[in-house]
């Protein structure tokens, strides 16, 4: 919930943004730290109880260890490992151990497993900081500035994933256009809420049918409509979320990265990924694809790199085999597109060619959502009923 | 034309600061009020059935 609760606006966003406006420059970061901590404690406690709230210690620990990071330092490597371990233990422990003990009872299953609020996103920001400090691409900043970066609550839970070197100048600058920031910020928040309430939540009545029972009983002609509804819903839901996050940040006078740029209707799958969850795509390129060699290696290695990146992207979206298949599906589409470009050269400028490739991209990305919103067996059942009957 | 329309929608949604097609301050204020009212009415009508955001972990 969070962004669609009164508590978020009345107890956190409006008071903190107003206080940030009137606070002296030296105290502004502490306003973010104070309200960010309160936000985490309040919502994490509501979702995962005392242990969930206790995960605030992760931010304290990370901020303290971050003070050791220096260019070319081993502490940075330790920081990277630390953030991946956090994500691995909390998000993937039961998934991977159940794969190890396949068909047997899992003796090391974590019964009370829970996810700290926003772990998938804040660990990426921890990793980025450690990596960029090691590479000398960002300055250390002060402790309160780093705490404000990781505890900036509008983007803490589900992004957009920020970069410290972009965030720091905005944090240090004296916001001057308050009227415009608030007018644009409120408009953006309202847009996000409309997308969430009037589009995403309205489509839930259709997308709830995407289960084995309903798929078996339904007229097969309705199945693509249910999946199309999910495609629209996830866009409205996540772009709505991003609108609220970006609008909330704007109330502080801080601009955070955009996450969507009209992804549906893009001409090919590569353009789609340049416009869908942009901050994640850029993170994956900078911290996985390029370190693997990027596209400056032998062609076969490039295809392997793309598949690795999207396999990991799938796993990041959820600890389940369906997400792995979803990631591989997109990896294969990108490899197919790259191969097509190598063989056929530049795309045709003809409007009909552009329209048909946009339509094909839309259909293929929508087909992929089946693996995102259903478990593997249900998704296979969906396609069997859709294609065979 | 399509590009202008897109820019206009982005302005309406709060993504852009500059308003294409709207040159006077009065028209911008009128449009802003109209958009806010429409959005608030839509939120009011549809807010009863809200569910969790898909991308939030828990």
Tab-separated table of C-alpha atoms in Angstrom:
chain	number	residue	atom	x	y	z
A	1	UNK	CA	0.000	0.000	0.000
A	2	UNK	CA	2.009	3.007	1.357
A	3	UNK	CA	1.475	5.550	-1.445
A	4	UNK	CA	-2.278	4.976	-1.377
A	5	UNK	CA	-2.604	5.571	2.365
A	6	UNK	CA	-3.447	8.797	4.206
A	7	UNK	CA	-0.612	8.094	6.646
A	8	UNK	CA	1.972	8.514	3.892
A	9	UNK	CA	0.724	11.987	2.970
A	10	UNK	CA	-0.382	13.351	6.345
A	11	UNK	CA	2.259	11.914	8.661
A	12	UNK	CA	5.291	11.831	6.383
A	13	UNK	CA	5.262	13.558	3.004
A	14	UNK	CA	3.554	16.893	3.721
A	15	UNK	CA	5.160	17.621	7.127
A	16	UNK	CA	8.640	16.605	5.987
A	17	UNK	CA	8.461	18.511	2.678
A	18	UNK	CA	7.201	21.617	4.504
A	19	UNK	CA	9.857	21.299	7.212
A	20	UNK	CA	12.544	20.744	4.566
A	21	UNK	CA	11.485	24.054	3.062
A	22	UNK	CA	11.838	26.094	6.219
A	23	UNK	CA	14.792	24.266	7.828
A	24	UNK	CA	18.254	25.888	7.721
A	25	UNK	CA	20.545	24.405	5.050
A	26	UNK	CA	22.594	22.434	7.605
A	27	UNK	CA	19.546	20.688	8.998
A	28	UNK	CA	17.750	19.783	5.752
A	29	UNK	CA	19.474	16.405	5.397
A	30	UNK	CA	18.498	15.547	8.965
A	31	UNK	CA	14.839	16.276	8.140
A	32	UNK	CA	15.048	13.579	5.460
A	33	UNK	CA	16.898	11.196	7.797
A	34	UNK	CA	14.388	11.709	10.613
A	35	UNK	CA	11.276	11.296	8.484
A	36	UNK	CA	12.859	8.511	6.400
A	37	UNK	CA	13.562	6.541	9.577
A	38	UNK	CA	10.027	7.179	10.875
A	39	UNK	CA	8.578	6.138	7.515
A	40	UNK	CA	10.568	2.890	7.507
A	41	UNK	CA	9.694	2.048	11.111
A	42	UNK	CA	5.987	2.773	10.613
A	43	UNK	CA	5.411	0.865	7.370
A	44	UNK	CA	7.926	-1.950	8.003
A	45	UNK	CA	6.327	-2.595	11.413
A	46	UNK	CA	2.891	-2.668	9.783
A	47	UNK	CA	4.058	-5.223	7.245
A	48	UNK	CA	6.545	-7.435	9.075
A	49	UNK	CA	6.248	-6.569	12.785
A	50	UNK	CA	9.112	-5.849	15.150
A	51	UNK	CA	11.723	-7.698	13.079
A	52	UNK	CA	10.664	-5.777	9.986
A	53	UNK	CA	11.082	-2.477	11.843
A	54	UNK	CA	14.404	-3.635	13.309
A	55	UNK	CA	15.753	-3.760	9.762
A	56	UNK	CA	16.309	-0.006	10.094
A	57	UNK	CA	19.600	-1.178	11.587
A	58	UNK	CA	20.612	-2.246	8.043
A	59	UNK	CA	20.637	1.432	7.012
A	60	UNK	CA	22.661	2.426	10.093
A	61	UNK	CA	25.182	-0.365	9.464
A	62	UNK	CA	25.450	0.462	5.757
A	63	UNK	CA	25.978	4.160	6.449
A	64	UNK	CA	28.759	3.364	8.951
A	65	UNK	CA	30.565	0.892	6.681
A	66	UNK	CA	30.195	3.317	3.757
A	67	UNK	CA	32.585	5.684	5.583
A	68	UNK	CA	35.365	3.160	4.910
A	69	UNK	CA	34.888	3.167	1.138
A	70	UNK	CA	37.771	4.713	-0.801
A	71	UNK	CA	38.774	4.565	-4.472
A	72	UNK	CA	40.331	1.131	-5.262
A	73	UNK	CA	39.639	0.010	-1.686
A	74	UNK	CA	38.795	-3.548	-0.650
A	75	UNK	CA	36.211	-2.150	1.750
A	76	UNK	CA	34.141	-1.288	-1.312
A	77	UNK	CA	34.243	-4.930	-2.420
A	78	UNK	CA	33.105	-5.904	1.045
A	79	UNK	CA	30.280	-3.359	0.766
A	80	UNK	CA	29.167	-4.864	-2.534
A	81	UNK	CA	29.251	-8.397	-1.133
A	82	UNK	CA	27.395	-7.182	1.945
A	83	UNK	CA	24.534	-5.703	-0.097
A	84	UNK	CA	24.251	-8.821	-2.281
A	85	UNK	CA	24.300	-11.051	0.810
A	86	UNK	CA	21.471	-9.045	2.348
A	87	UNK	CA	19.377	-9.459	-0.789
A	88	UNK	CA	20.360	-13.115	-1.139
A	89	UNK	CA	19.499	-14.133	2.406
A	90	UNK	CA	16.227	-12.260	2.769
A	91	UNK	CA	14.852	-12.764	-0.727
A	92	UNK	CA	16.329	-15.992	-2.060
A	93	UNK	CA	17.233	-18.238	0.881
A	94	UNK	CA	14.093	-20.380	0.740
A	95	UNK	CA	14.025	-20.365	-3.067
A	96	UNK	CA	17.559	-21.648	-3.570
A	97	UNK	CA	17.582	-24.075	-0.642
A	98	UNK	CA	14.308	-25.578	-1.894
A	99	UNK	CA	16.011	-26.106	-5.268
A	100	UNK	CA	18.902	-27.869	-3.505
A	101	UNK	CA	16.552	-30.141	-1.548
A	102	UNK	CA	14.315	-30.801	-4.525
A	103	UNK	CA	11.550	-33.373	-3.795
A	104	UNK	CA	12.627	-33.549	-0.147
A	105	UNK	CA	11.706	-31.609	2.964
A	106	UNK	CA	13.925	-28.552	3.206
A	107	UNK	CA	15.738	-28.886	6.573
A	108	UNK	CA	17.168	-25.368	6.418
A	109	UNK	CA	13.934	-23.640	5.402
A	110	UNK	CA	13.532	-20.245	7.090
A	111	UNK	CA	10.013	-20.558	8.476
A	112	UNK	CA	9.550	-16.954	9.535
A	113	UNK	CA	11.051	-15.485	6.372
A	114	UNK	CA	10.106	-11.885	5.575
A	115	UNK	CA	11.312	-9.178	3.252
A	116	UNK	CA	12.608	-5.918	4.735
A	117	UNK	CA	10.659	-3.054	3.196
A	118	UNK	CA	12.214	-1.989	-0.119
A	119	UNK	CA	15.160	-4.409	0.069
A	120	UNK	CA	15.209	-5.042	-3.684
A	121	UNK	CA	15.733	-1.349	-4.302
A	122	UNK	CA	17.844	-0.049	-1.433
A	123	UNK	CA	20.414	-2.862	-1.851
A	124	UNK	CA	20.904	-1.700	-5.458
A	125	UNK	CA	21.646	1.810	-4.197
A	126	UNK	CA	24.093	0.401	-1.595
A	127	UNK	CA	25.822	-1.639	-4.313
A	128	UNK	CA	25.995	1.329	-6.689
A	129	UNK	CA	27.595	3.546	-4.039
A	130	UNK	CA	30.224	0.949	-3.127
A	131	UNK	CA	31.010	0.285	-6.808
A	132	UNK	CA	31.220	3.944	-7.774
A	133	UNK	CA	33.304	4.849	-4.720
A	134	UNK	CA	35.728	2.062	-5.658
A	135	UNK	CA	35.878	3.328	-9.244
A	136	UNK	CA	36.333	6.896	-8.012
A	137	UNK	CA	33.166	7.993	-9.801
A	138	UNK	CA	31.546	9.616	-6.801
A	139	UNK	CA	32.645	11.572	-3.770
A	140	UNK	CA	32.046	10.200	-0.284
A	141	UNK	CA	29.811	13.013	0.955
A	142	UNK	CA	29.172	13.354	4.662
A	143	UNK	CA	27.443	10.771	6.858
A	144	UNK	CA	24.203	12.747	6.991
A	145	UNK	CA	24.229	13.207	3.205
A	146	UNK	CA	24.652	9.473	2.635
A	147	UNK	CA	21.952	8.712	5.191
A	148	UNK	CA	19.642	11.163	3.424
A	149	UNK	CA	20.392	9.400	0.126
A	150	UNK	CA	19.511	5.920	1.395
A	151	UNK	CA	16.645	7.038	3.642
A	152	UNK	CA	14.995	9.366	1.117
A	153	UNK	CA	11.589	7.787	1.601
A	154	UNK	CA	9.798	8.767	-1.647
A	155	UNK	CA	12.132	6.422	-3.554
A	156	UNK	CA	13.093	4.008	-0.771
A	157	UNK	CA	10.475	1.333	-1.339
A	158	UNK	CA	10.292	0.844	-5.102
A	159	UNK	CA	12.542	3.372	-6.782
A	160	UNK	CA	13.272	5.027	-9.137
A	161	UNK	CA	16.790	3.774	-8.339
A	162	UNK	CA	18.897	6.870	-7.734
A	163	UNK	CA	22.604	7.578	-8.201
A	164	UNK	CA	24.501	9.300	-5.403
A	165	UNK	CA	26.430	11.609	-7.744
A	166	UNK	CA	23.133	12.855	-9.229
A	167	UNK	CA	21.357	13.151	-5.892
A	168	UNK	CA	24.077	14.961	-3.941
A	169	UNK	CA	24.080	18.272	-5.900
A	170	UNK	CA	20.280	18.460	-5.584
A	171	UNK	CA	20.532	17.831	-1.873
A	172	UNK	CA	23.116	20.567	-1.474
A	173	UNK	CA	21.389	23.113	-3.698
A	174	UNK	CA	19.068	25.673	-2.197
A	175	UNK	CA	15.653	24.928	-3.748
A	176	UNK	CA	14.349	28.139	-5.250
A	177	UNK	CA	11.284	27.313	-7.327
A	178	UNK	CA	9.039	26.183	-4.488
A	179	UNK	CA	5.750	27.232	-6.099
A	180	UNK	CA	6.492	25.459	-9.338
A	181	UNK	CA	7.933	22.405	-7.538
A	182	UNK	CA	4.810	22.014	-5.416
A	183	UNK	CA	2.407	22.616	-8.301
A	184	UNK	CA	4.194	20.141	-10.574
A	185	UNK	CA	4.781	17.688	-7.709
A	186	UNK	CA	1.131	17.631	-6.626
A	187	UNK	CA	0.007	17.260	-10.265
A	188	UNK	CA	2.382	14.308	-10.673
A	189	UNK	CA	1.142	12.674	-7.466
A	190	UNK	CA	-2.497	13.070	-8.557
A	191	UNK	CA	-1.634	11.569	-11.960
A	192	UNK	CA	-0.062	8.561	-10.242
A	193	UNK	CA	-3.065	8.072	-7.980
A	194	UNK	CA	-5.455	8.238	-10.961
A	195	UNK	CA	-3.368	5.626	-12.807
A	196	UNK	CA	-3.433	3.397	-9.738
A	197	UNK	CA	-7.084	3.794	-8.694
A	198	UNK	CA	-8.901	4.396	-11.970
A	199	UNK	CA	-6.891	2.103	-14.260
A	200	UNK	CA	-4.745	-0.475	-12.436
A	201	UNK	CA	-7.172	-1.325	-9.645
A	202	UNK	CA	-10.157	-1.256	-12.004
A	203	UNK	CA	-8.505	-3.899	-14.204
A	204	UNK	CA	-8.013	-6.207	-11.221
A	205	UNK	CA	-11.528	-7.573	-11.854
A	206	UNK	CA	-10.173	-9.012	-15.120
A	207	UNK	CA	-6.656	-9.927	-14.088
A	208	UNK	CA	-7.952	-11.915	-11.084
A	209	UNK	CA	-9.150	-14.474	-13.634
A	210	UNK	CA	-5.567	-15.372	-14.456
A	211	UNK	CA	-5.634	-18.555	-12.350
A	212	UNK	CA	-5.763	-22.232	-13.303
A	213	UNK	CA	-9.446	-22.689	-12.454
A	214	UNK	CA	-10.721	-19.757	-14.512
A	215	UNK	CA	-8.341	-20.439	-17.401
A	216	UNK	CA	-9.664	-24.012	-17.692
A	217	UNK	CA	-13.304	-22.913	-17.694
A	218	UNK	CA	-13.066	-19.750	-19.814
A	219	UNK	CA	-13.839	-19.308	-23.484
A	220	UNK	CA	-10.328	-19.269	-24.979
A	221	UNK	CA	-11.111	-16.093	-26.956
A	222	UNK	CA	-11.256	-14.139	-23.698
A	223	UNK	CA	-7.762	-15.269	-22.561
A	224	UNK	CA	-5.748	-12.713	-24.586
A	225	UNK	CA	-7.970	-9.965	-23.191
A	226	UNK	CA	-7.163	-10.981	-19.625
A	227	UNK	CA	-3.462	-10.917	-20.420
A	228	UNK	CA	-3.805	-7.592	-22.215
A	229	UNK	CA	-5.569	-6.266	-19.106
A	230	UNK	CA	-2.558	-7.364	-17.036
A	231	UNK	CA	-0.197	-5.616	-19.462
A	232	UNK	CA	-2.132	-2.366	-19.042
A	233	UNK	CA	-2.506	-2.890	-15.299
A	234	UNK	CA	1.185	-3.406	-14.559
A	235	UNK	CA	2.069	-0.339	-16.609
A	236	UNK	CA	-0.547	1.834	-14.887
A	237	UNK	CA	0.417	0.405	-11.480
A	238	UNK	CA	4.168	0.812	-11.690
A	239	UNK	CA	4.267	4.002	-13.738
A	240	UNK	CA	1.628	5.377	-11.330
A	241	UNK	CA	3.863	4.392	-8.424
A	242	UNK	CA	6.832	6.080	-10.088
A	243	UNK	CA	4.748	9.216	-10.732
A	244	UNK	CA	3.920	9.440	-7.032
A	245	UNK	CA	7.557	8.847	-6.040
A	246	UNK	CA	8.854	11.454	-8.497
A	247	UNK	CA	6.102	13.926	-7.542
A	248	UNK	CA	6.814	13.397	-3.833
A	249	UNK	CA	10.519	14.044	-4.390
A	250	UNK	CA	9.613	17.194	-6.300
A	251	UNK	CA	7.894	18.566	-3.168
A	252	UNK	CA	11.392	18.607	-1.627
A	253	UNK	CA	12.689	20.388	-4.731
A	254	UNK	CA	14.601	17.214	-5.639
A	255	UNK	CA	14.307	15.686	-9.099
A	256	UNK	CA	14.842	11.941	-9.253
A	257	UNK	CA	15.269	9.891	-12.456
A	258	UNK	CA	12.305	9.125	-14.677
A	259	UNK	CA	11.274	5.472	-14.859
A	260	UNK	CA	9.000	5.305	-17.927
A	261	UNK	CA	8.920	6.930	-21.330
A	262	UNK	CA	5.871	5.610	-23.195
A	263	UNK	CA	7.223	2.036	-23.419
A	264	UNK	CA	4.247	0.453	-25.166
A	265	UNK	CA	4.257	1.177	-28.867
A	266	UNK	CA	8.045	1.197	-29.099
A	267	UNK	CA	9.382	-0.222	-32.312
A	268	UNK	CA	11.503	-3.039	-30.926
A	269	UNK	CA	12.301	-4.816	-27.688
A	270	UNK	CA	15.526	-2.875	-27.182
A	271	UNK	CA	13.642	0.432	-27.346
A	272	UNK	CA	11.020	-1.050	-25.015
A	273	UNK	CA	13.656	-1.724	-22.369
A	274	UNK	CA	15.126	1.750	-22.829
A	275	UNK	CA	11.706	3.125	-21.876
A	276	UNK	CA	10.421	0.599	-19.280
A	277	UNK	CA	11.741	0.782	-15.714
A	278	UNK	CA	14.543	2.968	-17.024
A	279	UNK	CA	16.417	3.305	-13.713
A	280	UNK	CA	16.630	-0.504	-13.381
A	281	UNK	CA	17.698	-0.990	-17.013
A	282	UNK	CA	20.491	1.554	-16.544
A	283	UNK	CA	21.568	-0.097	-13.292
A	284	UNK	CA	21.720	-3.512	-14.979
A	285	UNK	CA	23.732	-2.086	-17.868
A	286	UNK	CA	26.226	-0.228	-15.654
A	287	UNK	CA	26.753	-2.853	-12.938
A	288	UNK	CA	26.238	-6.181	-14.749
A	289	UNK	CA	26.273	-5.891	-18.550
A	290	UNK	CA	29.314	-3.610	-18.927
A	291	UNK	CA	31.432	-5.409	-16.272
A	292	UNK	CA	30.703	-8.649	-18.181
A	293	UNK	CA	32.201	-7.061	-21.282
A	294	UNK	CA	29.066	-5.405	-22.643
A	295	UNK	CA	28.812	-5.421	-26.412
A	296	UNK	CA	32.542	-4.975	-27.013
A	297	UNK	CA	33.281	-8.690	-26.948
A	298	UNK	CA	32.792	-11.516	-29.444
A	299	UNK	CA	29.188	-11.759	-30.756
A	300	UNK	CA	28.451	-15.004	-28.933
A	301	UNK	CA	29.671	-13.499	-25.660
A	302	UNK	CA	27.385	-10.519	-26.210
A	303	UNK	CA	24.380	-12.836	-26.540
A	304	UNK	CA	25.487	-14.697	-23.409
A	305	UNK	CA	25.865	-11.373	-21.547
A	306	UNK	CA	22.355	-10.310	-22.552
A	307	UNK	CA	20.938	-13.632	-21.368
A	308	UNK	CA	22.816	-13.422	-18.051
A	309	UNK	CA	21.585	-9.860	-17.438
A	310	UNK	CA	17.958	-10.775	-18.120
A	311	UNK	CA	18.156	-14.012	-16.167
A	312	UNK	CA	19.308	-11.971	-13.170
A	313	UNK	CA	16.694	-9.309	-13.896
A	314	UNK	CA	14.022	-12.011	-13.860
A	315	UNK	CA	15.295	-13.383	-10.554
A	316	UNK	CA	15.416	-9.886	-9.099
A	317	UNK	CA	11.727	-9.410	-9.933
A	318	UNK	CA	10.803	-12.444	-7.856
A	319	UNK	CA	12.220	-15.615	-6.324
A	320	UNK	CA	10.380	-18.063	-8.569
A	321	UNK	CA	10.966	-20.098	-11.706
A	322	UNK	CA	8.271	-18.138	-13.555
A	323	UNK	CA	10.333	-14.954	-13.103
A	324	UNK	CA	13.430	-16.763	-14.399
A	325	UNK	CA	11.467	-17.760	-17.516
A	326	UNK	CA	10.131	-14.199	-17.867
A	327	UNK	CA	13.695	-12.845	-17.738
A	328	UNK	CA	14.953	-15.420	-20.241
A	329	UNK	CA	12.019	-14.651	-22.530
A	330	UNK	CA	13.086	-11.008	-22.698
A	331	UNK	CA	16.755	-11.997	-23.011
A	332	UNK	CA	15.901	-14.221	-25.989
A	333	UNK	CA	13.801	-11.467	-27.571
A	334	UNK	CA	16.730	-9.048	-27.270
A	335	UNK	CA	19.151	-11.627	-28.707
A	336	UNK	CA	16.693	-12.285	-31.545
A	337	UNK	CA	16.390	-8.564	-32.223
A	338	UNK	CA	20.168	-8.130	-32.208
A	339	UNK	CA	20.630	-11.054	-34.607
A	340	UNK	CA	17.867	-9.721	-36.877
A	341	UNK	CA	19.622	-6.340	-37.010
A	342	UNK	CA	22.925	-7.993	-37.891
A	343	UNK	CA	21.346	-9.918	-40.738
A	344	UNK	CA	18.919	-7.308	-42.072
A	345	UNK	CA	20.614	-3.995	-41.271
A	346	UNK	CA	18.733	-0.824	-40.356
A	347	UNK	CA	14.947	-1.018	-39.997
A	348	UNK	CA	12.737	0.057	-42.879
A	349	UNK	CA	11.529	3.669	-42.623
A	350	UNK	CA	8.160	2.722	-44.134
A	351	UNK	CA	5.306	3.639	-41.732
A	352	UNK	CA	3.644	0.243	-42.202
A	353	UNK	CA	6.878	-1.522	-41.229
A	354	UNK	CA	7.160	0.699	-38.150
A	355	UNK	CA	3.547	0.009	-37.202
A	356	UNK	CA	3.858	-3.758	-37.621
A	357	UNK	CA	7.112	-3.955	-35.630
A	358	UNK	CA	5.533	-1.861	-32.851
A	359	UNK	CA	2.531	-4.200	-32.819
A	360	UNK	CA	4.785	-7.272	-32.743
A	361	UNK	CA	6.829	-5.826	-29.864
A	362	UNK	CA	3.635	-5.087	-27.955
A	363	UNK	CA	2.285	-8.623	-28.473
A	364	UNK	CA	5.576	-10.267	-27.453
A	365	UNK	CA	6.005	-8.163	-24.310
A	366	UNK	CA	2.396	-8.839	-23.358
A	367	UNK	CA	2.874	-12.576	-23.900
A	368	UNK	CA	5.812	-12.367	-21.486
A	369	UNK	CA	3.594	-10.962	-18.717
A	370	UNK	CA	1.990	-14.420	-18.480
A	371	UNK	CA	5.180	-15.641	-16.763
A	372	UNK	CA	5.236	-12.557	-14.558
A	373	UNK	CA	1.736	-12.817	-13.137
A	374	UNK	CA	1.248	-16.605	-12.997
A	375	UNK	CA	3.340	-19.475	-11.705
A	376	UNK	CA	5.044	-21.611	-14.328
A	377	UNK	CA	2.400	-24.356	-14.470
A	378	UNK	CA	-0.479	-21.890	-14.743
A	379	UNK	CA	1.331	-19.903	-17.433
A	380	UNK	CA	1.939	-23.069	-19.465
A	381	UNK	CA	-1.712	-24.019	-19.016
A	382	UNK	CA	-2.663	-20.526	-20.208
A	383	UNK	CA	-0.656	-20.881	-23.421
A	384	UNK	CA	-1.858	-24.466	-23.994
A	385	UNK	CA	-5.480	-23.340	-23.748
A	386	UNK	CA	-4.828	-20.240	-25.822
A	387	UNK	CA	-3.011	-21.987	-28.653
A	388	UNK	CA	-4.407	-25.530	-28.650
A	389	UNK	CA	-7.769	-25.219	-26.943
B	1	UNK	CA	1.417	16.891	-34.229
B	2	UNK	CA	1.745	13.616	-32.304
B	3	UNK	CA	4.881	14.897	-30.592
B	4	UNK	CA	3.076	18.095	-29.517
B	5	UNK	CA	0.141	16.088	-28.209
B	6	UNK	CA	2.479	13.836	-26.257
B	7	UNK	CA	4.277	16.837	-24.771
B	8	UNK	CA	0.904	18.313	-23.843
B	9	UNK	CA	-0.131	15.107	-22.039
B	10	UNK	CA	3.198	15.067	-20.230
B	11	UNK	CA	2.524	18.620	-19.079
B	12	UNK	CA	-0.956	17.659	-17.907
B	13	UNK	CA	0.532	14.739	-15.946
B	14	UNK	CA	3.121	16.919	-14.215
B	15	UNK	CA	6.123	15.460	-16.013
B	16	UNK	CA	7.010	18.623	-17.920
B	17	UNK	CA	7.328	22.188	-16.665
B	18	UNK	CA	6.718	23.927	-19.972
B	19	UNK	CA	3.209	23.946	-21.393
B	20	UNK	CA	2.951	23.533	-25.162
B	21	UNK	CA	-0.122	25.070	-26.842
B	22	UNK	CA	-0.749	27.239	-23.769
B	23	UNK	CA	0.837	30.638	-24.000
B	24	UNK	CA	-0.990	32.715	-21.414
B	25	UNK	CA	-0.619	32.303	-17.661
B	26	UNK	CA	-4.398	32.478	-17.257
B	27	UNK	CA	-4.998	29.499	-19.552
B	28	UNK	CA	-2.382	27.471	-17.661
B	29	UNK	CA	-3.995	28.246	-14.300
B	30	UNK	CA	-7.451	27.399	-15.674
B	31	UNK	CA	-6.195	24.118	-17.100
B	32	UNK	CA	-4.346	23.213	-13.901
B	33	UNK	CA	-7.501	23.739	-11.830
B	34	UNK	CA	-9.602	21.736	-14.285
B	35	UNK	CA	-7.091	18.857	-14.313
B	36	UNK	CA	-6.836	18.776	-10.521
B	37	UNK	CA	-10.616	18.707	-10.157
B	38	UNK	CA	-10.985	15.878	-12.698
B	39	UNK	CA	-8.178	13.897	-11.051
B	40	UNK	CA	-9.576	14.378	-7.541
B	41	UNK	CA	-13.065	13.314	-8.677
B	42	UNK	CA	-11.610	10.191	-10.351
B	43	UNK	CA	-9.556	9.340	-7.252
B	44	UNK	CA	-12.622	9.832	-5.034
B	45	UNK	CA	-14.782	7.546	-7.182
B	46	UNK	CA	-12.265	4.750	-7.605
B	47	UNK	CA	-10.385	4.810	-4.298
B	48	UNK	CA	-12.517	2.242	-2.473
B	49	UNK	CA	-11.047	-0.845	-4.113
B	50	UNK	CA	-7.316	-0.202	-3.871
B	51	UNK	CA	-4.790	-3.011	-3.711
B	52	UNK	CA	-1.046	-3.155	-3.070
B	53	UNK	CA	1.364	-1.856	-5.664
B	54	UNK	CA	2.827	-4.720	-7.696
B	55	UNK	CA	6.471	-3.727	-7.315
B	56	UNK	CA	6.503	-3.439	-3.514
B	57	UNK	CA	8.251	-6.354	-1.780
B	58	UNK	CA	6.564	-7.983	1.179
